[in-house]
Amino acid sequence: MKDNSYAAVMARKNEIMKKSIGIDYSVYESGGIGFDYEKMMSETGYSLDEIVKIQGEVTVGETPIIELKNITALARKVSKTGRAARIFVKDEACNPGGSFKARRAACAVYHAKKLGYKGVITATSGNYGAAVASQAAKLGLKCIIVQECFDGRKVGQPEILEKQRACEAMGAEVIQLSVGPELFYMFLILLEETGYFNASLYTPFGIAGVETLGAEIASQFMSREGKHPDVVLITHAGGGNVTGTARGLIKSGAKSQVIGASVDLSGLHMASDTAFNRKSFTTGHTGFGIPFATWPDRSDVPRNAARSLRYLDRYLLVKQGEVFYMTEALSALEGLERGPAGNTSLTAAFALAQEMDDGQIIVVQETEYTGAGKHHMPQLSFARANGISILFGDPNTEVPGASIVLPSCPSQIKVRDYDLGKARKSYIKNCMNNYGVTEFSDADASFLAEETKTDVAFVREALA
């Protein structure tokens, strides 16, 4: 009998992880702070051509591009210059499971079956659970989804409850937990007891699965418009969406600017029991976007393959009320009902387009399915039931956890730049603290320059 106390399970987490993924991460370590990221990606992932074949066999990918002509017209109407870039979306809701995460799940479940695992487990309260459940059903594997679902009152967040329904409909077993450290603990226990595969969001093959999304954007726009998009706008949470898409764009020769967008939930602690049901977004917000950017190895694998600071050119924040407004606008103006994550980057695109010219192109890199708890109306009702004021006015007056302010006019929708220089310095500081060092070798400095998309001079200055 193994000791299943919290301390004992945490002490053997590396052993559990290694057995449940089949990757010996130690071979990529340098002995210092750095590790060989590209070697890890190439040796434990799949080539772009291999992924296209894997995904094609389970009807994942090749989703359509849709031009949002009416929303573009609205952006030009409220623009101070009368100009705005053309806005497109890549309609990832067409994937099995209803989101771009089908691309990650297809690779993870394929890999699990290839290695002979009987089932897969993932810890997620997001769309990834539905995607893994869908792919496990296709390939005949057992599936367990571990969700962080409710607060201490046993009140579940409606968007997460909707995803529970989707996972169970596709044959997965869903284990729901309250917010806190028990999620990772239970996840480890289940991996050890079942011997199932860890279908983590952050493995090399999972991230490589998203590379096809960037590659498709590049090829579809070259075919349709004769050029690559000027901007690819990506909802930023754990970093896998940014990382995979950017890598696919790079591999396809696209020079598009890669911009991340998150909902501003500053001031709400994501691991707080009292704050859990006072947020109306379960992903794509600053509670994930900033911590994962500034310390990606907080994930459920020893080395996270999602490393957004390597690829971001700009990082924008939008308000909750603005996203709800644009969700309604997408339905009313374009006849598309889509979920909140993709509409986060759509909101940023609407404002950013007004900084650009008519001939330029922004592509919102994803949409996701909506329905039941994921829809903006039940989210607003749930917010009101939890004491959040729902108002019309200036979105800049919104206070996360206290109010949601929908704009009185679309001209009030703005983007707010998050300082990537600050994020890069925070990442370097976190490396110092987590590794307990005060000086870096030249090799470590070069690694950090790659990690932060800067140069060694920036790293040395940040250290000083």
Short mmCIF file of C-alpha atoms in Angstrom, two decimals:
data_model
loop_
_atom_site.label_atom_id
_atom_site.label_comp_id
_atom_site.label_asym_id
_atom_site.label_seq_id
_atom_site.Cartn_x
_atom_site.Cartn_y
_atom_site.Cartn_z
CA MET A 1 0.00 0.00 0.00
CA LYS A 2 1.39 3.39 -1.03
CA ASP A 3 1.27 6.42 1.21
CA ASN A 4 -1.38 8.63 -0.40
CA SER A 5 -1.01 11.56 1.93
CA TYR A 6 -0.71 14.90 0.14
CA ALA A 7 2.99 15.27 0.99
CA ALA A 8 3.83 11.73 -0.14
CA VAL A 9 2.02 12.05 -3.47
CA MET A 10 3.68 15.39 -4.20
CA ALA A 11 7.06 13.88 -3.37
CA ARG A 12 6.68 11.25 -6.10
CA LYS A 13 5.01 13.48 -8.70
CA ASN A 14 7.99 13.40 -11.09
CA GLU A 15 8.00 9.59 -11.06
CA ILE A 16 4.23 9.55 -11.73
CA MET A 17 4.53 12.08 -14.54
CA LYS A 18 7.36 10.28 -16.29
CA LYS A 19 5.45 7.00 -16.28
CA SER A 20 2.22 8.60 -17.50
CA ILE A 21 3.73 10.55 -20.42
CA GLY A 22 6.60 8.41 -21.63
CA ILE A 23 9.03 11.34 -21.91
CA ASP A 24 12.31 11.51 -20.02
CA TYR A 25 12.58 15.27 -19.72
CA SER A 26 16.00 15.01 -18.06
CA VAL A 27 17.72 14.33 -21.41
CA TYR A 28 16.90 17.88 -22.52
CA GLU A 29 18.27 19.58 -19.41
CA SER A 30 21.50 21.57 -19.57
CA GLY A 31 22.36 21.29 -15.90
CA GLY A 32 21.58 24.99 -15.44
CA ILE A 33 18.47 27.06 -15.94
CA GLY A 34 18.11 26.38 -19.63
CA PHE A 35 17.04 23.30 -21.56
CA ASP A 36 17.01 22.37 -25.24
CA TYR A 37 13.50 23.43 -26.20
CA GLU A 38 13.73 22.79 -29.94
CA LYS A 39 15.31 19.37 -29.43
CA MET A 40 12.45 18.45 -27.07
CA MET A 41 9.89 19.63 -29.62
CA SER A 42 11.47 17.77 -32.53
CA GLU A 43 12.23 14.49 -30.73
CA THR A 44 9.01 14.05 -28.78
CA GLY A 45 6.53 15.78 -31.07
CA TYR A 46 5.51 15.06 -34.64
CA SER A 47 6.32 16.76 -37.95
CA LEU A 48 3.73 19.09 -39.44
CA ASP A 49 2.95 16.58 -42.20
CA GLU A 50 2.48 13.78 -39.65
CA ILE A 51 0.10 15.91 -37.60
CA VAL A 52 -1.96 16.86 -40.65
CA LYS A 53 -2.40 13.14 -41.37
CA ILE A 54 -3.23 12.26 -37.73
CA GLN A 55 -5.81 15.05 -37.49
CA GLY A 56 -7.27 14.37 -40.92
CA GLU A 57 -8.10 10.78 -39.97
CA VAL A 58 -10.30 12.03 -37.10
CA THR A 59 -11.85 14.98 -39.01
CA VAL A 60 -9.91 17.64 -37.12
CA GLY A 61 -8.68 20.78 -38.86
CA GLU A 62 -9.21 22.42 -42.25
CA THR A 63 -11.77 24.72 -40.65
CA PRO A 64 -13.14 27.64 -42.69
CA ILE A 65 -12.11 31.29 -42.75
CA ILE A 66 -15.05 33.72 -42.44
CA GLU A 67 -14.83 37.43 -43.20
CA LEU A 68 -16.82 39.50 -40.70
CA LYS A 69 -17.92 42.19 -43.13
CA ASN A 70 -20.59 43.73 -40.91
CA ILE A 71 -18.36 43.93 -37.84
CA THR A 72 -15.62 45.45 -40.01
CA ALA A 73 -18.16 48.02 -41.26
CA LEU A 74 -19.09 48.84 -37.65
CA ALA A 75 -15.40 49.28 -36.74
CA ARG A 76 -15.01 51.74 -39.64
CA LYS A 77 -18.18 53.59 -38.61
CA VAL A 78 -16.89 54.27 -35.07
CA SER A 79 -13.22 54.68 -36.02
CA LYS A 80 -11.82 58.19 -35.53
CA THR A 81 -10.18 57.97 -38.97
CA GLY A 82 -13.07 56.23 -40.73
CA ARG A 83 -10.69 53.37 -41.51
CA ALA A 84 -10.25 49.90 -40.05
CA ALA A 85 -8.62 46.65 -41.08
CA ARG A 86 -10.70 43.78 -42.46
CA ILE A 87 -11.59 41.31 -39.69
CA PHE A 88 -11.73 37.56 -40.31
CA VAL A 89 -12.23 34.57 -38.00
CA LYS A 90 -10.94 31.02 -38.27
CA ASP A 91 -14.04 29.03 -37.30
CA GLU A 92 -12.55 26.39 -35.01
CA ALA A 93 -16.00 25.62 -33.56
CA CYS A 94 -16.33 23.30 -36.58
CA ASN A 95 -13.90 20.83 -34.97
CA PRO A 96 -15.10 17.75 -33.01
CA GLY A 97 -15.56 18.96 -29.44
CA GLY A 98 -16.20 22.50 -30.68
CA SER A 99 -12.84 24.25 -30.34
CA PHE A 100 -9.24 24.46 -31.54
CA LYS A 101 -8.26 22.15 -28.66
CA ALA A 102 -9.36 19.22 -30.79
CA ARG A 103 -5.99 19.71 -32.52
CA ARG A 104 -4.11 19.12 -29.27
CA ALA A 105 -6.38 16.30 -28.20
CA ALA A 106 -6.06 14.46 -31.52
CA CYS A 107 -2.29 14.27 -31.10
CA ALA A 108 -2.39 13.39 -27.39
CA VAL A 109 -4.95 10.58 -27.76
CA TYR A 110 -3.25 9.23 -30.90
CA HIS A 111 0.05 9.16 -29.01
CA ALA A 112 -1.55 7.39 -26.03
CA LYS A 113 -2.99 4.68 -28.27
CA LYS A 114 0.31 4.32 -30.13
CA LEU A 115 2.14 3.74 -26.83
CA GLY A 116 -0.43 1.15 -25.70
CA TYR A 117 -2.20 3.04 -22.92
CA LYS A 118 -5.76 1.88 -22.18
CA GLY A 119 -7.08 5.30 -21.28
CA VAL A 120 -6.32 9.01 -20.94
CA ILE A 121 -6.73 11.50 -18.09
CA THR A 122 -6.57 15.26 -18.21
CA ALA A 123 -7.12 17.97 -15.61
CA THR A 124 -9.08 20.83 -17.16
CA SER A 125 -12.21 22.84 -16.59
CA GLY A 126 -12.08 24.09 -20.18
CA ASN A 127 -12.81 23.04 -23.75
CA TYR A 128 -9.89 20.63 -23.72
CA GLY A 129 -11.91 18.12 -21.70
CA ALA A 130 -14.59 17.91 -24.38
CA ALA A 131 -11.91 17.63 -27.06
CA VAL A 132 -10.11 14.76 -25.27
CA ALA A 133 -13.40 12.97 -24.59
CA SER A 134 -14.31 13.27 -28.26
CA GLN A 135 -10.98 11.90 -29.48
CA ALA A 136 -10.94 9.10 -26.88
CA ALA A 137 -14.39 8.03 -28.09
CA LYS A 138 -13.14 7.95 -31.70
CA LEU A 139 -10.08 5.84 -30.85
CA GLY A 140 -11.77 3.56 -28.31
CA LEU A 141 -9.84 4.64 -25.18
CA LYS A 142 -11.20 5.18 -21.67
CA CYS A 143 -11.29 8.80 -20.56
CA ILE A 144 -11.34 10.60 -17.20
CA ILE A 145 -11.68 14.39 -16.95
CA VAL A 146 -10.77 16.06 -13.64
CA GLN A 147 -12.47 19.45 -13.27
CA GLU A 148 -12.00 22.36 -10.90
CA CYS A 149 -15.71 23.07 -10.81
CA PHE A 150 -17.12 24.73 -7.71
CA ASP A 151 -16.44 26.84 -4.64
CA GLY A 152 -16.71 25.84 -0.98
CA ARG A 153 -20.49 26.21 -1.11
CA LYS A 154 -20.61 23.48 -3.80
CA VAL A 155 -21.86 26.05 -6.32
CA GLY A 156 -20.63 25.22 -9.82
CA GLN A 157 -19.64 27.73 -12.47
CA PRO A 158 -22.15 27.45 -15.38
CA GLU A 159 -19.55 27.30 -18.14
CA ILE A 160 -17.75 24.43 -16.41
CA LEU A 161 -21.02 22.58 -15.81
CA GLU A 162 -21.77 22.84 -19.53
CA LYS A 163 -18.39 21.28 -20.30
CA GLN A 164 -19.16 18.48 -17.82
CA ARG A 165 -22.28 17.74 -19.87
CA ALA A 166 -20.27 17.69 -23.10
CA CYS A 167 -17.60 15.36 -21.67
CA GLU A 168 -20.11 12.91 -20.22
CA ALA A 169 -22.13 12.90 -23.42
CA MET A 170 -19.04 11.54 -25.18
CA GLY A 171 -18.50 8.78 -22.64
CA ALA A 172 -15.93 10.32 -20.31
CA GLU A 173 -16.02 10.01 -16.54
CA VAL A 174 -15.93 13.48 -14.97
CA ILE A 175 -14.57 14.01 -11.45
CA GLN A 176 -15.42 17.44 -10.07
CA LEU A 177 -13.50 19.18 -7.31
CA SER A 178 -13.54 22.51 -5.54
CA VAL A 179 -11.00 25.21 -6.31
CA GLY A 180 -7.63 24.60 -4.63
CA PRO A 181 -4.63 22.25 -4.52
CA GLU A 182 -6.74 19.09 -4.43
CA LEU A 183 -7.09 19.19 -8.24
CA PHE A 184 -3.44 18.35 -8.92
CA TYR A 185 -3.34 15.90 -6.02
CA MET A 186 -6.36 13.96 -7.31
CA PHE A 187 -4.96 14.08 -10.84
CA LEU A 188 -1.73 12.42 -9.67
CA ILE A 189 -3.61 9.81 -7.64
CA LEU A 190 -5.71 8.85 -10.66
CA LEU A 191 -2.70 8.64 -13.00
CA GLU A 192 -0.95 6.33 -10.54
CA GLU A 193 -3.95 4.11 -9.81
CA THR A 194 -5.19 3.69 -13.40
CA GLY A 195 -1.90 3.67 -15.32
CA TYR A 196 -3.60 5.90 -17.90
CA PHE A 197 -1.84 8.39 -20.16
CA ASN A 198 -1.46 12.01 -19.04
CA ALA A 199 -3.12 13.91 -21.90
CA SER A 200 -1.63 17.18 -20.64
CA LEU A 201 -2.25 20.43 -22.47
CA TYR A 202 1.46 21.17 -22.28
CA THR A 203 3.26 18.24 -23.90
CA PRO A 204 5.35 18.72 -27.07
CA PHE A 205 2.93 16.68 -29.18
CA GLY A 206 -0.05 18.60 -27.79
CA ILE A 207 1.49 21.95 -28.72
CA ALA A 208 2.64 20.58 -32.07
CA GLY A 209 -1.01 19.76 -32.75
CA VAL A 210 -1.82 23.48 -32.78
CA GLU A 211 0.89 24.18 -35.36
CA THR A 212 -1.52 23.04 -38.08
CA LEU A 213 -3.78 25.96 -37.12
CA GLY A 214 -1.05 28.49 -37.90
CA ALA A 215 -0.12 26.65 -41.08
CA GLU A 216 -3.74 26.59 -42.28
CA ILE A 217 -4.14 30.33 -41.64
CA ALA A 218 -1.02 31.01 -43.71
CA SER A 219 -2.07 28.79 -46.63
CA GLN A 220 -5.74 29.80 -46.65
CA PHE A 221 -4.97 33.51 -46.76
CA MET A 222 -2.34 33.08 -49.46
CA SER A 223 -4.90 31.20 -51.52
CA ARG A 224 -7.76 33.60 -50.83
CA GLU A 225 -6.09 37.01 -50.51
CA GLY A 226 -2.67 36.46 -52.06
CA LYS A 227 -0.91 37.40 -48.82
CA HIS A 228 -0.57 36.43 -45.19
CA PRO A 229 -2.58 38.31 -42.52
CA ASP A 230 -0.96 41.41 -41.07
CA VAL A 231 -2.05 40.40 -37.57
CA VAL A 232 -3.04 37.07 -36.04
CA LEU A 233 -4.92 37.73 -32.79
CA ILE A 234 -4.96 34.86 -30.30
CA THR A 235 -6.81 34.51 -27.01
CA HIS A 236 -4.07 33.93 -24.44
CA ALA A 237 -4.47 31.69 -21.39
CA GLY A 238 -1.94 28.93 -20.69
CA GLY A 239 0.11 29.80 -23.77
CA GLY A 240 -0.44 26.73 -25.93
CA ASN A 241 -2.67 28.56 -28.40
CA VAL A 242 -0.10 31.32 -28.91
CA THR A 243 2.87 28.95 -29.06
CA GLY A 244 1.41 26.38 -31.46
CA THR A 245 -0.16 28.90 -33.83
CA ALA A 246 2.97 31.05 -33.96
CA ARG A 247 5.17 28.03 -34.68
CA GLY A 248 2.85 26.98 -37.51
CA LEU A 249 2.95 30.48 -38.99
CA ILE A 250 6.75 30.54 -38.80
CA LYS A 251 7.05 27.11 -40.43
CA SER A 252 4.83 28.36 -43.26
CA GLY A 253 6.92 31.48 -43.85
CA ALA A 254 4.30 33.93 -42.57
CA LYS A 255 5.59 37.20 -41.10
CA SER A 256 2.30 38.06 -39.40
CA GLN A 257 2.40 39.93 -36.11
CA VAL A 258 1.39 37.59 -33.27
CA ILE A 259 -0.75 39.37 -30.67
CA GLY A 260 -2.28 37.84 -27.56
CA ALA A 261 -5.49 38.99 -25.86
CA SER A 262 -6.86 38.27 -22.39
CA VAL A 263 -9.81 39.45 -20.31
CA ASP A 264 -8.64 41.76 -17.55
CA LEU A 265 -9.47 40.04 -14.25
CA SER A 266 -6.74 41.79 -12.27
CA GLY A 267 -7.36 41.75 -8.54
CA LEU A 268 -9.15 38.38 -8.56
CA HIS A 269 -7.02 35.57 -7.14
CA MET A 270 -7.68 32.54 -9.31
CA ALA A 271 -7.11 30.02 -6.51
CA SER A 272 -9.42 31.86 -4.11
CA ASP A 273 -12.59 30.08 -3.01
CA THR A 274 -14.45 33.37 -2.61
CA ALA A 275 -13.31 34.73 -5.99
CA PHE A 276 -14.01 31.55 -7.96
CA ASN A 277 -17.63 32.37 -8.81
CA ARG A 278 -17.06 36.11 -9.09
CA LYS A 279 -15.42 35.78 -12.50
CA SER A 280 -17.41 35.24 -15.69
CA PHE A 281 -14.54 33.74 -17.71
CA THR A 282 -12.96 30.39 -16.91
CA THR A 283 -10.11 30.81 -19.40
CA GLY A 284 -8.55 33.45 -21.64
CA HIS A 285 -8.07 35.86 -18.74
CA THR A 286 -5.16 37.45 -16.91
CA GLY A 287 -5.36 34.87 -14.12
CA PHE A 288 -3.89 32.37 -16.59
CA GLY A 289 -2.27 34.60 -19.20
CA ILE A 290 0.16 36.47 -17.00
CA PRO A 291 1.22 33.69 -14.56
CA PHE A 292 1.80 31.18 -17.38
CA ALA A 293 3.70 33.72 -19.47
CA THR A 294 5.98 34.66 -16.59
CA TRP A 295 6.48 31.10 -15.31
CA PRO A 296 5.37 28.45 -17.85
CA ASP A 297 6.82 25.52 -15.87
CA ARG A 298 4.02 25.83 -13.29
CA SER A 299 2.21 23.24 -15.46
CA ASP A 300 1.55 19.52 -14.95
CA VAL A 301 4.68 18.44 -16.85
CA PRO A 302 8.36 19.04 -15.89
CA ARG A 303 8.95 21.31 -18.90
CA ASN A 304 6.03 23.11 -20.49
CA ALA A 305 6.08 23.12 -24.30
CA ALA A 306 3.82 26.22 -24.28
CA ARG A 307 6.12 29.22 -23.91
CA SER A 308 4.27 32.32 -25.07
CA LEU A 309 6.98 34.92 -24.45
CA ARG A 310 9.03 33.28 -27.19
CA TYR A 311 6.40 34.34 -29.73
CA LEU A 312 4.28 37.29 -28.56
CA ASP A 313 4.81 40.63 -30.30
CA ARG A 314 2.13 42.39 -28.25
CA TYR A 315 -0.27 41.51 -25.42
CA LEU A 316 -3.65 43.25 -25.14
CA LEU A 317 -6.26 43.31 -22.37
CA VAL A 318 -10.01 43.78 -22.77
CA LYS A 319 -12.83 44.10 -20.25
CA GLN A 320 -15.53 41.53 -19.43
CA GLY A 321 -18.35 43.83 -20.50
CA GLU A 322 -16.66 44.51 -23.83
CA VAL A 323 -16.42 40.78 -24.58
CA PHE A 324 -20.09 40.22 -23.74
CA TYR A 325 -21.00 43.15 -26.00
CA MET A 326 -18.98 41.77 -28.93
CA THR A 327 -20.44 38.30 -28.35
CA GLU A 328 -23.90 39.80 -28.85
CA ALA A 329 -22.65 41.81 -31.86
CA LEU A 330 -21.27 38.67 -33.52
CA SER A 331 -24.69 37.03 -33.20
CA ALA A 332 -26.73 40.06 -34.24
CA LEU A 333 -24.52 41.30 -37.09
CA GLU A 334 -22.97 38.12 -38.47
CA GLY A 335 -25.43 35.39 -37.47
CA LEU A 336 -22.75 33.48 -35.55
CA GLU A 337 -23.30 32.36 -31.95
CA ARG A 338 -19.90 31.51 -30.55
CA GLY A 339 -18.43 31.10 -27.07
CA PRO A 340 -16.43 33.49 -24.91
CA ALA A 341 -12.81 32.47 -25.53
CA GLY A 342 -12.68 33.33 -29.22
CA ASN A 343 -14.78 36.43 -28.61
CA THR A 344 -12.05 37.72 -26.31
CA SER A 345 -9.65 38.05 -29.23
CA LEU A 346 -12.51 39.27 -31.46
CA THR A 347 -13.09 42.14 -29.02
CA ALA A 348 -9.41 43.07 -29.18
CA ALA A 349 -9.51 42.79 -32.99
CA PHE A 350 -12.47 45.18 -33.21
CA ALA A 351 -10.54 47.90 -31.37
CA LEU A 352 -7.15 47.12 -32.91
CA ALA A 353 -8.58 47.21 -36.45
CA GLN A 354 -9.30 50.91 -35.93
CA GLU A 355 -5.54 51.54 -35.56
CA MET A 356 -4.97 50.02 -39.01
CA ASP A 357 -5.83 50.76 -42.66
CA ASP A 358 -8.66 49.34 -44.77
CA GLY A 359 -6.34 47.16 -46.84
CA GLN A 360 -4.83 45.38 -43.86
CA ILE A 361 -6.07 42.07 -42.45
CA ILE A 362 -6.63 40.84 -38.89
CA VAL A 363 -7.55 37.21 -38.36
CA VAL A 364 -9.10 36.14 -35.08
CA GLN A 365 -7.45 32.77 -34.82
CA GLU A 366 -10.30 30.78 -33.26
CA THR A 367 -13.93 30.47 -32.37
CA GLU A 368 -15.48 27.99 -29.93
CA TYR A 369 -18.91 26.43 -29.56
CA THR A 370 -21.46 27.93 -27.21
CA GLY A 371 -24.60 26.76 -25.46
CA ALA A 372 -26.12 26.27 -21.99
CA GLY A 373 -23.69 27.68 -19.41
CA LYS A 374 -21.16 28.90 -22.00
CA HIS A 375 -23.65 31.37 -23.45
CA HIS A 376 -23.27 35.00 -22.38
CA MET A 377 -26.83 35.31 -21.04
CA PRO A 378 -26.53 32.62 -18.30
CA GLN A 379 -23.08 33.96 -17.49
CA LEU A 380 -24.53 37.41 -16.85
CA SER A 381 -27.40 35.92 -14.82
CA PHE A 382 -24.90 33.92 -12.73
CA ALA A 383 -22.81 37.04 -12.16
CA ARG A 384 -25.85 38.97 -10.96
CA ALA A 385 -26.80 36.10 -8.63
CA ASN A 386 -23.33 36.32 -7.10
CA GLY A 387 -23.64 40.01 -6.34
CA ILE A 388 -21.96 41.43 -9.46
CA SER A 389 -23.46 44.68 -10.74
CA ILE A 390 -24.36 44.57 -14.46
CA LEU A 391 -24.23 48.08 -15.91
CA PHE A 392 -24.01 50.03 -19.15
CA GLY A 393 -21.39 52.76 -19.25
CA ASP A 394 -17.65 53.16 -19.64
CA PRO A 395 -15.95 49.73 -19.53
CA ASN A 396 -12.87 51.33 -17.99
CA THR A 397 -14.85 51.74 -14.76
CA GLU A 398 -15.36 47.96 -14.48
CA VAL A 399 -14.02 46.34 -11.30
CA PRO A 400 -13.40 42.57 -11.65
CA GLY A 401 -15.40 40.69 -9.04
CA ALA A 402 -17.67 43.67 -8.36
CA SER A 403 -19.07 44.90 -11.69
CA ILE A 404 -19.41 44.09 -15.37
CA VAL A 405 -19.79 47.25 -17.48
CA LEU A 406 -21.07 46.83 -21.00
CA PRO A 407 -20.20 49.74 -23.31
CA SER A 408 -22.97 52.24 -24.06
CA CYS A 409 -21.53 52.59 -27.55
CA PRO A 410 -19.11 50.35 -29.52
CA SER A 411 -16.72 53.30 -29.80
CA GLN A 412 -15.95 52.74 -26.09
CA ILE A 413 -14.35 49.33 -26.77
CA LYS A 414 -10.59 49.76 -26.35
CA VAL A 415 -7.46 47.68 -26.06
CA ARG A 416 -4.98 48.16 -23.25
CA ASP A 417 -1.38 47.09 -23.78
CA TYR A 418 0.12 44.89 -21.11
CA ASP A 419 3.83 45.67 -20.79
CA LEU A 420 5.66 42.69 -22.30
CA GLY A 421 8.95 44.12 -21.04
CA LYS A 422 7.59 43.81 -17.51
CA ALA A 423 6.47 40.23 -18.21
CA ARG A 424 9.88 39.31 -19.59
CA LYS A 425 11.65 40.71 -16.54
CA SER A 426 9.21 38.86 -14.28
CA TYR A 427 10.05 35.62 -16.07
CA ILE A 428 13.79 36.17 -15.56
CA LYS A 429 13.17 36.99 -11.88
CA ASN A 430 11.09 33.82 -11.49
CA CYS A 431 13.97 31.80 -12.95
CA MET A 432 16.29 33.28 -10.31
CA ASN A 433 13.86 32.55 -7.49
CA ASN A 434 12.82 29.06 -8.57
CA TYR A 435 16.34 27.88 -9.28
CA GLY A 436 17.90 29.70 -6.33
CA VAL A 437 20.63 31.42 -8.34
CA THR A 438 22.02 34.92 -8.43
CA GLU A 439 24.25 34.61 -11.50
CA PHE A 440 23.58 33.06 -14.90
CA SER A 441 26.08 31.42 -17.23
CA ASP A 442 26.43 32.62 -20.81
CA ALA A 443 24.43 29.58 -21.91
CA ASP A 444 21.64 30.46 -19.46
CA ALA A 445 21.63 34.07 -20.66
CA SER A 446 21.32 32.91 -24.28
CA PHE A 447 18.47 30.58 -23.30
CA LEU A 448 16.64 33.41 -21.52
CA ALA A 449 17.07 35.68 -24.54
CA GLU A 450 15.32 33.04 -26.67
CA GLU A 451 12.66 32.53 -24.00
CA THR A 452 11.84 36.25 -23.85
CA LYS A 453 12.28 37.07 -27.58
CA THR A 454 14.95 39.61 -26.69
CA ASP A 455 18.75 39.49 -26.62
CA VAL A 456 21.50 38.77 -24.13
CA ALA A 457 21.93 42.51 -23.42
CA PHE A 458 18.28 42.72 -22.28
CA VAL A 459 18.75 39.67 -20.04
CA ARG A 460 21.92 41.04 -18.47
CA GLU A 461 20.27 44.41 -17.87
CA ALA A 462 17.25 42.72 -16.27
CA LEU A 463 19.57 40.72 -14.01
CA ALA A 464 21.43 43.84 -12.99
#
